[in-house]
Amino acid sequence: ARLLLDVWPAQEVLAPLEDYARKGSEPSHLRDVERRLLPIVAIPRAAQRLRVLALVGTLEERVGESVAQLALLQRACGELQSSAVLRDLLAIVVVLFNYVNYGTEVAGAAGSQCCGVDAQSLLRLCETKAYKGQFPGFNMLHFVLQQLVQQRPGLRPEHLSNELGSLPQAARVSLDRSLQELQELRADHAFVQLELKEHREAYETSSCGDPNAGDDGGAEGAEEP
């Protein structure tokens, strides 16, 4: 159904044929390709039926994939919020950020004030190079990690794996693509609801107008999505 829908003629192409068939004109006066299309244009809302069929075949998989990605992102966000290692790392960044940019020492006193750090500044940590580092390419992120290891001498890679286990997989999820897929699912849902509300009769009757002919599949096909 999806392949047929991709090559389905535009409505402005089919409209003259629909008028021709509605008037009962002689099919022999048409070209061969037009005669082949006549049985199709006689089907009520043929393009919309194809879209419904395509949805029936792909909807469950699409919804399942979207739900799984959202669950993964939610799990990764929860891990970020509860990670003790990340909190300690961010605390060091805040102290360093205020000292470098404002000359302010954050001593942790109740009256001390400091400026927060935005996400873009965090991403630029590795771009701030040291004039005389311990090794070539030494940057602010290396320094922050050194401070973290000094505060937590027992820190091991497995601690990060335990606290942020979902993060590597969640980082591969495209937020733009997930948002687009959710918008498409909402549009498909609205389309099916509109078809059932305003054009149910077209799905419950055959192209010949016999209401009993559509009982085998037409109405069921419309209900499933």
PDB file of C-alpha atoms in Angstrom:
ATOM      1  CA  ALA A   1       0.000   0.000   0.000  1.00  0.00           C
ATOM      2  CA  ARG A   2       2.826   2.395   0.824  1.00  0.00           C
ATOM      3  CA  LEU A   3       4.502   1.828  -2.564  1.00  0.00           C
ATOM      4  CA  LEU A   4       1.205   2.369  -4.365  1.00  0.00           C
ATOM      5  CA  LEU A   5       0.607   5.531  -2.380  1.00  0.00           C
ATOM      6  CA  ASP A   6       4.030   6.874  -3.368  1.00  0.00           C
ATOM      7  CA  VAL A   7       3.179   6.612  -7.089  1.00  0.00           C
ATOM      8  CA  TRP A   8      -0.527   7.413  -6.796  1.00  0.00           C
ATOM      9  CA  PRO A   9      -1.632  10.053  -9.362  1.00  0.00           C
ATOM     10  CA  ALA A  10      -2.466  13.497  -8.031  1.00  0.00           C
ATOM     11  CA  GLN A  11      -6.121  14.386  -7.538  1.00  0.00           C
ATOM     12  CA  GLU A  12      -6.033  16.930 -10.370  1.00  0.00           C
ATOM     13  CA  VAL A  13      -5.002  14.097 -12.709  1.00  0.00           C
ATOM     14  CA  LEU A  14      -7.800  11.783 -11.557  1.00  0.00           C
ATOM     15  CA  ALA A  15     -10.556  14.408 -11.315  1.00  0.00           C
ATOM     16  CA  PRO A  16     -11.364  14.487 -15.088  1.00  0.00           C
ATOM     17  CA  LEU A  17     -11.541  10.683 -15.150  1.00  0.00           C
ATOM     18  CA  GLU A  18     -13.844  10.680 -12.134  1.00  0.00           C
ATOM     19  CA  ASP A  19     -16.187  13.091 -13.931  1.00  0.00           C
ATOM     20  CA  TYR A  20     -15.982  10.972 -17.082  1.00  0.00           C
ATOM     21  CA  ALA A  21     -16.887   7.781 -15.197  1.00  0.00           C
ATOM     22  CA  ARG A  22     -19.656   9.552 -13.260  1.00  0.00           C
ATOM     23  CA  LYS A  23     -21.308  10.653 -16.506  1.00  0.00           C
ATOM     24  CA  GLY A  24     -21.218   7.085 -17.851  1.00  0.00           C
ATOM     25  CA  SER A  25     -19.305   8.088 -20.993  1.00  0.00           C
ATOM     26  CA  GLU A  26     -17.939   5.480 -23.367  1.00  0.00           C
ATOM     27  CA  PRO A  27     -14.575   4.098 -22.121  1.00  0.00           C
ATOM     28  CA  SER A  28     -13.437   3.272 -25.681  1.00  0.00           C
ATOM     29  CA  HIS A  29     -12.966   6.985 -26.343  1.00  0.00           C
ATOM     30  CA  LEU A  30     -10.181   7.103 -23.742  1.00  0.00           C
ATOM     31  CA  ARG A  31      -6.528   6.256 -24.109  1.00  0.00           C
ATOM     32  CA  ASP A  32      -5.356   2.862 -22.872  1.00  0.00           C
ATOM     33  CA  VAL A  33      -3.754   4.238 -19.691  1.00  0.00           C
ATOM     34  CA  GLU A  34      -6.932   6.153 -18.879  1.00  0.00           C
ATOM     35  CA  ARG A  35      -9.086   3.063 -19.397  1.00  0.00           C
ATOM     36  CA  ARG A  36      -6.876   1.181 -16.945  1.00  0.00           C
ATOM     37  CA  LEU A  37      -7.457   3.871 -14.336  1.00  0.00           C
ATOM     38  CA  LEU A  38     -11.242   3.868 -14.683  1.00  0.00           C
ATOM     39  CA  PRO A  39     -11.860   0.948 -12.242  1.00  0.00           C
ATOM     40  CA  ILE A  40      -9.661   2.686  -9.687  1.00  0.00           C
ATOM     41  CA  VAL A  41     -11.334   6.086  -9.834  1.00  0.00           C
ATOM     42  CA  ALA A  42     -14.670   4.335  -9.306  1.00  0.00           C
ATOM     43  CA  ILE A  43     -13.545   3.318  -5.799  1.00  0.00           C
ATOM     44  CA  PRO A  44     -14.677   5.924  -3.235  1.00  0.00           C
ATOM     45  CA  ARG A  45     -11.705   7.695  -1.585  1.00  0.00           C
ATOM     46  CA  ALA A  46      -9.175   5.309  -3.095  1.00  0.00           C
ATOM     47  CA  ALA A  47      -6.093   7.335  -2.090  1.00  0.00           C
ATOM     48  CA  GLN A  48      -7.360   7.672   1.473  1.00  0.00           C
ATOM     49  CA  ARG A  49      -8.024   3.918   1.616  1.00  0.00           C
ATOM     50  CA  LEU A  50      -4.433   3.269   0.574  1.00  0.00           C
ATOM     51  CA  ARG A  51      -3.170   5.549   3.318  1.00  0.00           C
ATOM     52  CA  VAL A  52      -5.278   3.680   5.883  1.00  0.00           C
ATOM     53  CA  LEU A  53      -3.906   0.348   4.603  1.00  0.00           C
ATOM     54  CA  ALA A  54      -0.352   1.663   4.872  1.00  0.00           C
ATOM     55  CA  LEU A  55      -1.035   2.736   8.448  1.00  0.00           C
ATOM     56  CA  VAL A  56      -2.454  -0.667   9.371  1.00  0.00           C
ATOM     57  CA  GLY A  57       0.772  -2.305   8.181  1.00  0.00           C
ATOM     58  CA  THR A  58       3.243   0.078   9.857  1.00  0.00           C
ATOM     59  CA  LEU A  59       1.490   1.741  12.804  1.00  0.00           C
ATOM     60  CA  GLU A  60       2.329  -0.833  15.490  1.00  0.00           C
ATOM     61  CA  GLU A  61       6.030  -0.847  14.605  1.00  0.00           C
ATOM     62  CA  ARG A  62       6.223   2.965  14.433  1.00  0.00           C
ATOM     63  CA  VAL A  63       4.468   3.447  17.755  1.00  0.00           C
ATOM     64  CA  GLY A  64       6.606   0.759  19.410  1.00  0.00           C
ATOM     65  CA  GLU A  65       9.828   2.339  18.177  1.00  0.00           C
ATOM     66  CA  SER A  66       8.783   5.834  19.304  1.00  0.00           C
ATOM     67  CA  VAL A  67       7.725   4.598  22.748  1.00  0.00           C
ATOM     68  CA  ALA A  68      11.006   2.697  23.160  1.00  0.00           C
ATOM     69  CA  GLN A  69      13.073   5.761  22.239  1.00  0.00           C
ATOM     70  CA  LEU A  70      11.113   8.001  24.600  1.00  0.00           C
ATOM     71  CA  ALA A  71      11.526   5.470  27.408  1.00  0.00           C
ATOM     72  CA  LEU A  72      15.285   5.352  26.742  1.00  0.00           C
ATOM     73  CA  LEU A  73      15.548   9.149  26.834  1.00  0.00           C
ATOM     74  CA  GLN A  74      13.509   9.284  30.036  1.00  0.00           C
ATOM     75  CA  ARG A  75      15.718   6.648  31.655  1.00  0.00           C
ATOM     76  CA  ALA A  76      18.893   8.500  30.609  1.00  0.00           C
ATOM     77  CA  CYS A  77      17.525  11.799  31.983  1.00  0.00           C
ATOM     78  CA  GLY A  78      16.783  10.098  35.295  1.00  0.00           C
ATOM     79  CA  GLU A  79      20.317   8.736  35.447  1.00  0.00           C
ATOM     80  CA  LEU A  80      21.768  12.189  34.754  1.00  0.00           C
ATOM     81  CA  GLN A  81      19.678  13.717  37.516  1.00  0.00           C
ATOM     82  CA  SER A  82      20.670  11.107  40.099  1.00  0.00           C
ATOM     83  CA  SER A  83      24.352  10.643  39.199  1.00  0.00           C
ATOM     84  CA  ALA A  84      26.623  11.552  42.125  1.00  0.00           C
ATOM     85  CA  VAL A  85      29.710  11.545  39.883  1.00  0.00           C
ATOM     86  CA  LEU A  86      28.122  14.015  37.474  1.00  0.00           C
ATOM     87  CA  ARG A  87      27.067  16.293  40.355  1.00  0.00           C
ATOM     88  CA  ASP A  88      30.629  16.378  41.682  1.00  0.00           C
ATOM     89  CA  LEU A  89      31.956  17.048  38.175  1.00  0.00           C
ATOM     90  CA  LEU A  90      29.514  19.927  37.619  1.00  0.00           C
ATOM     91  CA  ALA A  91      30.379  21.392  41.026  1.00  0.00           C
ATOM     92  CA  ILE A  92      34.046  21.563  39.999  1.00  0.00           C
ATOM     93  CA  VAL A  93      33.078  23.169  36.675  1.00  0.00           C
ATOM     94  CA  VAL A  94      30.999  25.838  38.434  1.00  0.00           C
ATOM     95  CA  VAL A  95      33.876  26.723  40.781  1.00  0.00           C
ATOM     96  CA  LEU A  96      36.372  26.850  37.913  1.00  0.00           C
ATOM     97  CA  PHE A  97      34.000  28.811  35.665  1.00  0.00           C
ATOM     98  CA  ASN A  98      33.431  31.504  38.284  1.00  0.00           C
ATOM     99  CA  TYR A  99      37.116  31.764  39.147  1.00  0.00           C
ATOM    100  CA  VAL A 100      38.280  32.022  35.521  1.00  0.00           C
ATOM    101  CA  ASN A 101      35.552  34.411  34.320  1.00  0.00           C
ATOM    102  CA  TYR A 102      34.826  36.523  37.413  1.00  0.00           C
ATOM    103  CA  GLY A 103      37.738  35.950  39.765  1.00  0.00           C
ATOM    104  CA  THR A 104      35.241  34.643  42.322  1.00  0.00           C
ATOM    105  CA  GLU A 105      36.134  31.876  44.727  1.00  0.00           C
ATOM    106  CA  VAL A 106      33.193  29.702  45.713  1.00  0.00           C
ATOM    107  CA  ALA A 107      33.951  28.587  49.229  1.00  0.00           C
ATOM    108  CA  GLY A 108      30.585  27.028  49.902  1.00  0.00           C
ATOM    109  CA  ALA A 109      29.596  29.555  52.553  1.00  0.00           C
ATOM    110  CA  ALA A 110      25.927  30.274  52.974  1.00  0.00           C
ATOM    111  CA  GLY A 111      26.316  33.869  51.780  1.00  0.00           C
ATOM    112  CA  SER A 112      28.504  33.132  48.759  1.00  0.00           C
ATOM    113  CA  GLN A 113      27.078  33.682  45.315  1.00  0.00           C
ATOM    114  CA  CYS A 114      28.163  32.224  42.029  1.00  0.00           C
ATOM    115  CA  CYS A 115      27.048  32.239  38.416  1.00  0.00           C
ATOM    116  CA  GLY A 116      25.658  29.127  36.785  1.00  0.00           C
ATOM    117  CA  VAL A 117      27.100  27.400  33.742  1.00  0.00           C
ATOM    118  CA  ASP A 118      25.031  26.822  30.611  1.00  0.00           C
ATOM    119  CA  ALA A 119      25.168  23.736  28.401  1.00  0.00           C
ATOM    120  CA  GLN A 120      27.108  25.519  25.642  1.00  0.00           C
ATOM    121  CA  SER A 121      29.880  26.410  28.094  1.00  0.00           C
ATOM    122  CA  LEU A 122      30.082  22.764  29.156  1.00  0.00           C
ATOM    123  CA  LEU A 123      30.498  21.718  25.531  1.00  0.00           C
ATOM    124  CA  ARG A 124      33.376  24.194  25.138  1.00  0.00           C
ATOM    125  CA  LEU A 125      35.428  22.870  28.042  1.00  0.00           C
ATOM    126  CA  CYS A 126      37.616  20.838  25.718  1.00  0.00           C
ATOM    127  CA  GLU A 127      38.207  23.908  23.507  1.00  0.00           C
ATOM    128  CA  THR A 128      39.945  25.880  26.279  1.00  0.00           C
ATOM    129  CA  LYS A 129      43.593  24.887  25.966  1.00  0.00           C
ATOM    130  CA  ALA A 130      46.222  25.260  28.667  1.00  0.00           C
ATOM    131  CA  TYR A 131      49.260  27.405  27.932  1.00  0.00           C
ATOM    132  CA  LYS A 132      51.560  24.892  29.646  1.00  0.00           C
ATOM    133  CA  GLY A 133      49.720  21.659  30.083  1.00  0.00           C
ATOM    134  CA  GLN A 134      50.929  18.359  31.429  1.00  0.00           C
ATOM    135  CA  PHE A 135      50.773  16.896  27.916  1.00  0.00           C
ATOM    136  CA  PRO A 136      50.041  18.165  24.374  1.00  0.00           C
ATOM    137  CA  GLY A 137      46.409  19.158  23.927  1.00  0.00           C
ATOM    138  CA  PHE A 138      45.792  19.530  27.662  1.00  0.00           C
ATOM    139  CA  ASN A 139      42.527  21.448  28.107  1.00  0.00           C
ATOM    140  CA  MET A 140      40.088  22.541  30.800  1.00  0.00           C
ATOM    141  CA  LEU A 141      38.161  19.272  30.663  1.00  0.00           C
ATOM    142  CA  HIS A 142      41.349  17.363  31.503  1.00  0.00           C
ATOM    143  CA  PHE A 143      41.902  19.689  34.460  1.00  0.00           C
ATOM    144  CA  VAL A 144      38.340  19.219  35.695  1.00  0.00           C
ATOM    145  CA  LEU A 145      38.712  15.445  35.509  1.00  0.00           C
ATOM    146  CA  GLN A 146      41.968  15.636  37.432  1.00  0.00           C
ATOM    147  CA  GLN A 147      40.216  17.572  40.186  1.00  0.00           C
ATOM    148  CA  LEU A 148      37.420  15.013  40.220  1.00  0.00           C
ATOM    149  CA  VAL A 149      39.855  12.119  40.615  1.00  0.00           C
ATOM    150  CA  GLN A 150      41.544  13.963  43.495  1.00  0.00           C
ATOM    151  CA  GLN A 151      38.180  14.354  45.230  1.00  0.00           C
ATOM    152  CA  ARG A 152      37.174  10.776  44.500  1.00  0.00           C
ATOM    153  CA  PRO A 153      40.383   8.692  44.442  1.00  0.00           C
ATOM    154  CA  GLY A 154      38.394   5.476  44.246  1.00  0.00           C
ATOM    155  CA  LEU A 155      36.563   6.520  41.079  1.00  0.00           C
ATOM    156  CA  ARG A 156      36.628   3.853  38.370  1.00  0.00           C
ATOM    157  CA  PRO A 157      35.096   3.657  34.858  1.00  0.00           C
ATOM    158  CA  GLU A 158      32.562   1.106  36.064  1.00  0.00           C
ATOM    159  CA  HIS A 159      31.113   3.737  38.409  1.00  0.00           C
ATOM    160  CA  LEU A 160      30.130   5.793  35.390  1.00  0.00           C
ATOM    161  CA  SER A 161      28.761   2.709  33.663  1.00  0.00           C
ATOM    162  CA  ASN A 162      26.601   1.942  36.682  1.00  0.00           C
ATOM    163  CA  GLU A 163      25.301   5.483  37.101  1.00  0.00           C
ATOM    164  CA  LEU A 164      24.964   6.425  33.417  1.00  0.00           C
ATOM    165  CA  GLY A 165      24.423   3.085  31.721  1.00  0.00           C
ATOM    166  CA  SER A 166      21.708   4.319  29.329  1.00  0.00           C
ATOM    167  CA  LEU A 167      23.539   7.460  28.258  1.00  0.00           C
ATOM    168  CA  PRO A 168      25.643   6.084  25.337  1.00  0.00           C
ATOM    169  CA  GLN A 169      22.597   4.546  23.680  1.00  0.00           C
ATOM    170  CA  ALA A 170      20.405   7.592  24.370  1.00  0.00           C
ATOM    171  CA  ALA A 171      23.026   9.882  22.834  1.00  0.00           C
ATOM    172  CA  ARG A 172      22.490   8.133  19.497  1.00  0.00           C
ATOM    173  CA  VAL A 173      18.794   9.026  19.435  1.00  0.00           C
ATOM    174  CA  SER A 174      17.994  11.933  17.116  1.00  0.00           C
ATOM    175  CA  LEU A 175      15.665  14.295  18.972  1.00  0.00           C
ATOM    176  CA  ASP A 176      14.694  16.022  15.726  1.00  0.00           C
ATOM    177  CA  ARG A 177      13.782  12.714  14.093  1.00  0.00           C
ATOM    178  CA  SER A 178      11.852  11.554  17.165  1.00  0.00           C
ATOM    179  CA  LEU A 179       9.879  14.814  17.238  1.00  0.00           C
ATOM    180  CA  GLN A 180       9.147  14.514  13.527  1.00  0.00           C
ATOM    181  CA  GLU A 181       7.910  10.945  13.949  1.00  0.00           C
ATOM    182  CA  LEU A 182       5.625  11.964  16.821  1.00  0.00           C
ATOM    183  CA  GLN A 183       4.192  14.783  14.709  1.00  0.00           C
ATOM    184  CA  GLU A 184       3.585  12.345  11.843  1.00  0.00           C
ATOM    185  CA  LEU A 185       1.833   9.914  14.195  1.00  0.00           C
ATOM    186  CA  ARG A 186      -0.413  12.707  15.458  1.00  0.00           C
ATOM    187  CA  ALA A 187      -1.211  13.702  11.870  1.00  0.00           C
ATOM    188  CA  ASP A 188      -2.030  10.079  10.961  1.00  0.00           C
ATOM    189  CA  HIS A 189      -4.266   9.753  14.015  1.00  0.00           C
ATOM    190  CA  ALA A 190      -6.106  12.944  13.120  1.00  0.00           C
ATOM    191  CA  PHE A 191      -6.505  11.719   9.525  1.00  0.00           C
ATOM    192  CA  VAL A 192      -8.081   8.401  10.565  1.00  0.00           C
ATOM    193  CA  GLN A 193     -10.386  10.141  13.048  1.00  0.00           C
ATOM    194  CA  LEU A 194     -11.545  12.538  10.329  1.00  0.00           C
ATOM    195  CA  GLU A 195     -12.125   9.710   7.859  1.00  0.00           C
ATOM    196  CA  LEU A 196     -14.255   7.810  10.365  1.00  0.00           C
ATOM    197  CA  LYS A 197     -16.168  10.911  11.345  1.00  0.00           C
ATOM    198  CA  GLU A 198     -16.938  12.368   7.920  1.00  0.00           C
ATOM    199  CA  HIS A 199     -16.523   9.534   5.395  1.00  0.00           C
ATOM    200  CA  ARG A 200     -17.446   6.327   7.210  1.00  0.00           C
ATOM    201  CA  GLU A 201     -20.126   5.521   4.646  1.00  0.00           C
ATOM    202  CA  ALA A 202     -17.563   5.438   1.836  1.00  0.00           C
ATOM    203  CA  TYR A 203     -15.724   2.643   3.662  1.00  0.00           C
ATOM    204  CA  GLU A 204     -18.867   0.673   4.473  1.00  0.00           C
ATOM    205  CA  THR A 205     -20.159   0.503   0.898  1.00  0.00           C
ATOM    206  CA  SER A 206     -18.602  -0.896  -2.258  1.00  0.00           C
ATOM    207  CA  SER A 207     -17.808   1.069  -5.396  1.00  0.00           C
ATOM    208  CA  CYS A 208     -20.992  -0.344  -6.943  1.00  0.00           C
ATOM    209  CA  GLY A 209     -23.073   1.139  -4.148  1.00  0.00           C
ATOM    210  CA  ASP A 210     -24.116  -2.209  -2.656  1.00  0.00           C
ATOM    211  CA  PRO A 211     -24.023  -1.744   1.134  1.00  0.00           C
ATOM    212  CA  ASN A 212     -23.682  -5.498   1.701  1.00  0.00           C
ATOM    213  CA  ALA A 213     -20.584  -5.760  -0.477  1.00  0.00           C
ATOM    214  CA  GLY A 214     -18.454  -3.782   1.983  1.00  0.00           C
ATOM    215  CA  ASP A 215     -19.330  -5.854   5.031  1.00  0.00           C
ATOM    216  CA  ASP A 216     -16.426  -8.287   4.531  1.00  0.00           C
ATOM    217  CA  GLY A 217     -13.585  -5.810   4.756  1.00  0.00           C
ATOM    218  CA  GLY A 218     -14.437  -2.190   4.149  1.00  0.00           C
ATOM    219  CA  ALA A 219     -15.785  -1.320   7.572  1.00  0.00           C
ATOM    220  CA  GLU A 220     -13.236  -3.457   9.428  1.00  0.00           C
ATOM    221  CA  GLY A 221     -10.400  -1.832   7.493  1.00  0.00           C
ATOM    222  CA  ALA A 222     -11.610   1.573   8.559  1.00  0.00           C
ATOM    223  CA  GLU A 223     -11.956   0.634  12.227  1.00  0.00           C
ATOM    224  CA  GLU A 224      -8.534  -0.911  12.829  1.00  0.00           C
ATOM    225  CA  PRO A 225      -6.366   2.227  12.768  1.00  0.00           C
TER     226      PRO A 225
END
